[in-house]
Coordinates of C-alpha atoms and ligand atoms in Angstrom, one line a residue:
M1 CA 111.0 101.9 138.6
R2 CA 114.3 103.2 137.7
V3 CA 115.8 101.5 134.3
D4 CA 119.4 101.0 136.5
E5 CA 117.3 99.2 138.8
L6 CA 116.4 96.3 135.8
E7 CA 117.9 93.1 135.4
T8 CA 120.3 92.6 132.2
P9 CA 120.4 92.0 129.7
V10 CA 117.5 94.4 128.4
P11 CA 116.6 96.0 125.8
V12 CA 116.0 100.2 125.9
V13 CA 114.2 102.1 124.1
D14 CA 114.2 106.0 125.0
I15 CA 110.9 107.2 124.2
D16 CA 111.6 111.1 123.9
R17 CA 113.9 109.5 120.8
L18 CA 111.6 107.1 119.3
E19 CA 108.9 109.6 119.0
A20 CA 111.3 112.2 117.4
N21 CA 112.8 109.8 115.2
I22 CA 108.9 108.7 114.1
S23 CA 108.1 112.6 113.3
R24 CA 111.8 113.5 111.6
L25 CA 111.0 110.7 109.2
Q26 CA 107.1 111.3 108.6
S27 CA 108.1 115.4 108.4
Y28 CA 110.6 114.8 105.9
L29 CA 108.6 112.4 103.6
D30 CA 105.0 114.7 104.1
E31 CA 107.4 117.3 102.8
H32 CA 108.3 116.0 99.8
G33 CA 104.6 113.8 98.9
I34 CA 106.0 110.5 99.7
A35 CA 103.6 108.2 100.9
N36 CA 105.4 106.3 104.7
R37 CA 104.7 102.7 105.1
P38 CA 106.8 101.7 107.5
H39 CA 108.3 98.1 107.7
I40 CA 107.3 96.8 111.2
K41 CA 109.8 93.8 111.8
T42 CA 112.5 96.1 113.0
H43 CA 110.1 96.6 116.6
K44 CA 107.0 93.8 116.0
I45 CA 105.5 96.1 118.3
P46 CA 101.7 97.2 117.9
A47 CA 101.7 100.2 120.2
I48 CA 104.8 101.8 118.1
A49 CA 103.3 100.5 114.7
Q50 CA 99.9 102.8 116.1
M51 CA 102.5 105.6 116.8
Q52 CA 104.0 105.4 113.6
M53 CA 100.3 105.3 111.8
D54 CA 99.0 108.3 114.6
A55 CA 102.1 110.3 112.8
G56 CA 100.8 110.2 109.6
A57 CA 101.7 106.5 108.0
I58 CA 99.5 105.5 105.2
G59 CA 99.9 101.6 106.3
I60 CA 102.1 99.4 107.2
T61 CA 105.0 96.7 105.6
C62 CA 105.4 93.3 107.1
Q63 CA 107.4 91.1 106.0
K64 CA 106.0 87.7 106.7
V65 CA 102.1 86.4 106.3
S66 CA 102.3 85.2 110.2
E67 CA 103.5 88.9 111.1
A68 CA 100.6 90.3 109.5
E69 CA 98.5 88.2 111.4
V70 CA 99.5 89.5 114.3
M71 CA 99.4 93.2 113.1
A72 CA 95.6 92.8 111.3
D73 CA 94.8 91.2 114.9
A74 CA 95.5 94.4 116.6
G75 CA 93.8 96.5 114.5
F76 CA 96.0 97.6 111.4
N77 CA 93.6 97.4 108.3
D78 CA 96.3 98.4 105.2
I79 CA 98.8 95.7 105.3
F80 CA 101.7 95.4 102.5
I81 CA 103.7 92.0 102.4
P82 CA 107.0 93.0 100.1
Y83 CA 107.8 89.2 100.0
N84 CA 107.2 86.0 97.5
I85 CA 104.5 84.1 99.3
V86 CA 104.9 80.0 98.3
G87 CA 103.2 77.1 99.3
E88 CA 99.4 76.0 99.5
S89 CA 98.5 76.9 103.5
K90 CA 100.3 80.6 103.5
L91 CA 99.0 81.0 100.5
A92 CA 95.5 79.9 102.5
R93 CA 96.4 82.2 105.4
L94 CA 97.2 85.4 102.5
M95 CA 93.2 85.0 101.4
A96 CA 91.9 84.5 105.0
L97 CA 93.9 87.7 105.9
A98 CA 93.0 89.3 103.0
K99 CA 89.2 89.1 103.9
R100 CA 89.8 90.9 106.8
V101 CA 92.4 93.6 105.8
T102 CA 93.5 95.0 102.8
V103 CA 96.5 93.7 101.7
S104 CA 99.4 93.8 98.7
V105 CA 102.4 92.0 98.4
T106 CA 104.9 91.1 95.8
A107 CA 106.2 88.6 93.7
D108 CA 108.9 88.2 91.2
S109 CA 108.1 84.8 88.8
A110 CA 105.4 83.5 86.7
Y111 CA 105.5 80.3 89.4
V112 CA 104.4 82.9 92.9
I113 CA 101.9 85.0 90.4
R114 CA 100.2 81.8 89.4
G115 CA 100.4 80.6 92.6
L116 CA 98.7 83.8 94.1
S117 CA 96.3 83.8 91.5
D118 CA 94.8 80.2 92.0
A119 CA 94.6 81.1 95.1
A120 CA 92.8 84.5 94.8
Q121 CA 90.4 82.1 92.9
R122 CA 89.5 79.7 95.3
A123 CA 89.3 82.4 97.9
G124 CA 86.8 84.3 95.6
L125 CA 89.0 87.9 95.9
T126 CA 91.2 89.8 94.1
L127 CA 94.3 90.5 95.6
T128 CA 96.9 93.3 94.6
V129 CA 100.7 92.1 93.7
L130 CA 103.3 94.1 93.0
I131 CA 106.7 92.8 91.1
E132 CA 109.7 93.4 92.7
C133 CA 113.0 94.6 91.0
D134 CA 116.5 94.1 91.9
T135 CA 118.0 97.8 91.6
G136 CA 121.2 96.8 93.0
A137 CA 120.5 94.5 95.6
H138 CA 121.0 91.1 94.3
R139 CA 118.7 89.7 96.5
C140 CA 115.1 88.6 95.1
G141 CA 113.8 90.7 92.4
V142 CA 113.2 90.6 88.3
Q143 CA 116.3 91.3 87.0
S144 CA 115.1 93.5 83.8
P145 CA 112.6 96.3 83.2
Q146 CA 111.5 93.3 80.4
E147 CA 110.7 90.8 82.8
A148 CA 108.8 93.4 85.0
A149 CA 106.8 94.7 81.9
E150 CA 106.3 90.6 81.0
L151 CA 105.0 89.7 84.2
A152 CA 103.3 92.8 85.0
R153 CA 101.0 91.4 82.1
L154 CA 100.9 88.5 83.7
I155 CA 99.3 89.4 86.2
E156 CA 96.7 91.3 84.4
E157 CA 96.1 88.3 82.2
L158 CA 95.4 86.3 85.3
P159 CA 92.2 86.2 87.0
N160 CA 91.5 87.7 90.3
L161 CA 94.7 89.8 90.6
N162 CA 95.4 92.9 89.6
F163 CA 98.3 95.2 89.0
G164 CA 99.7 96.8 91.6
G165 CA 103.0 98.9 90.3
L166 CA 106.6 98.2 91.6
M167 CA 108.4 97.5 94.5
T168 CA 112.3 97.4 95.5
Y169 CA 114.9 97.0 98.4
P170 CA 117.0 98.9 98.9
T171 CA 116.0 102.3 96.6
S172 CA 119.4 103.0 94.9
E173 CA 120.7 104.9 91.7
Y174 CA 119.3 102.2 89.6
T175 CA 115.7 102.4 90.4
D176 CA 114.7 105.5 88.7
S177 CA 115.9 104.3 85.3
F178 CA 114.1 100.6 86.0
V179 CA 110.9 102.4 86.3
R180 CA 110.8 104.8 83.7
E181 CA 111.9 101.9 81.2
T182 CA 109.7 99.4 82.5
R183 CA 107.0 102.6 82.2
T184 CA 107.7 102.7 78.9
L185 CA 107.6 99.1 78.0
L186 CA 103.9 98.8 79.4
A187 CA 102.6 102.4 78.0
D188 CA 101.0 99.9 75.0
D189 CA 99.2 97.9 77.1
G190 CA 97.6 100.7 78.5
L191 CA 99.4 99.2 82.1
Q192 CA 100.0 102.4 84.6
I193 CA 102.7 101.8 86.9
E194 CA 100.7 104.1 90.2
R195 CA 102.8 102.7 93.2
V196 CA 106.5 102.4 93.2
S197 CA 107.7 101.3 96.7
G198 CA 111.1 102.2 97.7
G199 CA 112.3 100.8 101.2
G200 CA 115.6 100.9 103.8
T201 CA 116.8 103.2 106.6
P202 CA 120.3 104.0 105.3
A203 CA 119.1 106.4 102.2
M204 CA 116.4 107.1 103.9
W205 CA 116.8 111.4 103.6
Q206 CA 117.9 111.2 100.1
V207 CA 114.3 109.6 98.6
H208 CA 113.0 112.5 97.4
V209 CA 116.1 112.5 94.5
H210 CA 114.0 109.6 93.0
H211 CA 111.0 110.9 91.7
E212 CA 109.3 107.7 90.7
I213 CA 109.3 106.9 94.4
T214 CA 106.0 107.0 95.7
E215 CA 106.1 105.2 98.8
H216 CA 109.0 104.7 101.3
R217 CA 109.0 101.8 103.9
A218 CA 111.8 102.3 106.5
G219 CA 112.5 100.3 109.6
I220 CA 115.4 100.7 112.0
Y221 CA 114.6 104.1 111.3
V222 CA 112.5 104.2 114.7
Y223 CA 115.5 102.7 116.6
G224 CA 118.8 103.3 114.8
D225 CA 121.5 100.8 115.1
R226 CA 125.6 100.5 114.3
L227 CA 124.3 100.0 110.5
T228 CA 122.7 103.0 110.1
L229 CA 125.2 105.3 112.2
R230 CA 127.7 103.5 109.5
A231 CA 125.5 104.9 107.2
G232 CA 125.5 108.0 108.4
S233 CA 121.5 108.2 108.7
V234 CA 121.0 108.2 112.4
T235 CA 123.6 109.5 115.1
L236 CA 124.6 108.9 118.4
D237 CA 122.0 111.3 119.8
T238 CA 119.3 109.9 117.9
C239 CA 119.7 106.1 118.4
A240 CA 116.9 105.2 120.4
F241 CA 117.3 101.4 121.6
K242 CA 120.2 99.8 122.9
V243 CA 120.8 96.9 125.3
H244 CA 121.7 97.4 128.9
T245 CA 124.1 94.7 130.1
T246 CA 126.0 94.3 133.0
V247 CA 130.4 93.5 133.4
V248 CA 130.1 89.6 134.8
S249 CA 133.9 89.2 134.4
R250 CA 137.1 90.8 134.4
P251 CA 139.6 88.5 133.7
T252 CA 142.6 89.9 132.8
P253 CA 143.3 93.7 133.2
E254 CA 142.4 94.2 129.0
R255 CA 139.5 91.7 129.0
G256 CA 136.4 92.5 130.0
I257 CA 133.3 90.1 130.0
L258 CA 129.6 91.0 129.6
D259 CA 126.2 89.3 130.5
A260 CA 125.3 90.4 127.0
G261 CA 126.1 87.3 124.0
S262 CA 124.8 86.0 120.6
K263 CA 121.7 85.3 122.6
S264 CA 121.1 89.2 122.9
L265 CA 123.5 91.5 121.0
S266 CA 123.0 88.9 117.6
S267 CA 125.9 87.4 115.7
D268 CA 124.9 89.6 112.4
L269 CA 127.9 91.7 111.7
H270 CA 127.3 93.5 108.4
G271 CA 131.0 94.1 107.5
L272 CA 131.6 95.6 110.7
D273 CA 133.9 95.4 113.0
G274 CA 132.9 93.9 116.5
Y275 CA 129.4 93.3 117.8
G276 CA 128.1 96.6 118.8
Y277 CA 128.8 100.0 119.8
I278 CA 129.7 99.9 123.9
C279 CA 128.8 103.7 124.7
E280 CA 130.5 104.4 127.9
Y281 CA 133.8 103.1 126.0
P282 CA 133.3 104.2 122.7
E283 CA 137.1 102.7 122.1
A284 CA 135.9 99.1 123.3
K285 CA 136.1 96.2 120.7
I286 CA 133.5 93.3 121.1
Y287 CA 135.5 90.9 119.7
A288 CA 133.7 87.4 120.3
L289 CA 130.1 86.3 121.6
S290 CA 129.5 83.4 123.0
E291 CA 125.6 82.3 123.7
E292 CA 125.5 84.6 127.0
H293 CA 128.7 85.9 127.2
G294 CA 130.1 89.3 125.5
H295 CA 133.9 89.2 125.2
V296 CA 135.3 92.6 124.9
D297 CA 138.8 93.8 124.4
F298 CA 139.1 97.4 126.5
S299 CA 142.7 97.8 125.7
A300 CA 142.4 100.4 124.1
C301 CA 140.6 102.3 126.8
E302 CA 142.0 104.7 129.6
R303 CA 139.7 103.6 132.2
K304 CA 138.8 99.9 132.2
P305 CA 135.8 98.9 133.8
E306 CA 134.8 97.2 137.3
I307 CA 133.0 93.9 137.5
G308 CA 129.1 95.2 138.4
E309 CA 129.4 98.2 135.9
R310 CA 126.4 98.5 133.6
L311 CA 127.0 99.5 130.0
T312 CA 124.8 100.4 127.0
I313 CA 125.5 99.0 123.6
I314 CA 124.1 99.8 120.3
P315 CA 123.6 96.9 118.7
N316 CA 125.1 96.3 115.1
H317 CA 121.4 95.4 113.9
C318 CA 118.2 96.4 116.0
C319 CA 116.2 94.1 113.9
T320 CA 117.3 90.8 114.8
V321 CA 118.0 92.0 118.8
T322 CA 114.6 92.8 119.2
S323 CA 113.7 89.5 117.7
M324 CA 115.3 87.9 120.4
F325 CA 113.4 89.0 123.6
D326 CA 109.8 88.9 125.0
E327 CA 109.6 92.5 125.9
V328 CA 111.0 95.2 125.1
V329 CA 111.8 98.6 127.9
G330 CA 110.3 101.9 126.9
M331 CA 112.2 104.7 129.3
R332 CA 111.6 108.3 129.5
G333 CA 114.5 110.2 131.5
N334 CA 115.9 107.2 133.7
E335 CA 112.4 106.2 134.6
V336 CA 110.8 103.1 132.7
E337 CA 107.9 104.3 131.6
V338 CA 106.1 101.7 129.7
I339 CA 107.4 97.7 128.8
W340 CA 105.9 96.7 126.0
Q341 CA 105.3 93.0 125.0
V342 CA 107.4 91.8 121.3
T343 CA 104.3 90.6 120.1
A344 CA 105.1 89.5 116.5
R345 CA 108.0 88.1 117.9
G346 CA 108.4 84.2 116.3
T347 CA 106.5 85.3 113.6
V348 CA 109.0 84.2 110.3
R349 CA 106.4 81.8 108.4
Ligands
LIG401 C1 111.8 94.2 101.7 C2 111.9 95.5 102.7 N1 111.7 96.5 102.6 C3 111.8 97.5 103.9 C4 112.8 97.2 104.7 C5 113.5 98.4 105.8 O1 114.7 98.6 105.6 P1 115.6 99.0 106.6 O2 115.7 98.0 107.7 O3 116.8 99.5 106.2 O4 115.0 100.4 107.7 C6 113.4 96.1 104.8 C7 114.6 95.5 105.4 O5 115.1 94.6 105.2 C8 113.4 95.1 103.8 O6 113.8 93.9 103.6

């Protein structure tokens, strides 16, 4: 079947580009001796995670326990969950997972660390815990090397835990000094920082300048999107993921309406102007979304589309888009080669 015969809106991956993206980042990280631990929350598809492993990844990253459960069921056996896991039943699920596959997690508070230790004791296993450090993103993470060192000592003191190193997201200009200071603080305790896990696609080609980083977690790099285009880490020629849509209305000479709205493109803006890049009409602006309609201003375009014309859109943020579809189409040339189930879709717990 040809891709232009598919009903729209439909997310489509160019497999040649996908393969090239996977191999390009792997080669770069190999060249610099940095382990690759891709974040699979971008695609949530075991077959693509397998392509990443086959290319040389040391394991995968999942954001939630339920996402990791799906990947463990699919046969992946080294999974990092860089997340604070809170609550009895989630901790019990984490321990059940850790009995089946190698799992490491993060924590940024004594509360989370104590919960992990109690659950690991009950389960009779030892869990590897890394400290999440805030090196500029102002999301989770300890705020200082002193706090990181204190929590590392707590992990070592408490039963059934193993101090696994430091984690940050995204890797930033502050990462190396943060790690070095923490290392100095822990030297007297005999605690080594062997693993430093950094992440992010926007700055992925600069990872090698951060000499403290031992492994990298990129997610978006497999697909590319408008956020990473803005950052300059992907290009229009390497973007592998597009939402194919159809113009369903031209109510005015300037306005066009697409069959893809917020339920297909997601409402993520992240400071971008408009809700996606229309490849065939780069000057057009998707200025608003209703659930099933994309509102486009074509006034800046010399040529304007007809009703029925198919358009391809690079969304602002591919991760939120894939998590809204049951299936993603893989194409080679203009032919449908595979239809992947987004197996880990909806795994937010
Ligand atoms: C903890 C963590 N690591 C890695 C990544 C991957 O970064 P990116 O989406 O820029 O590829 C993310 C993305 O949100 C993340 O939250």
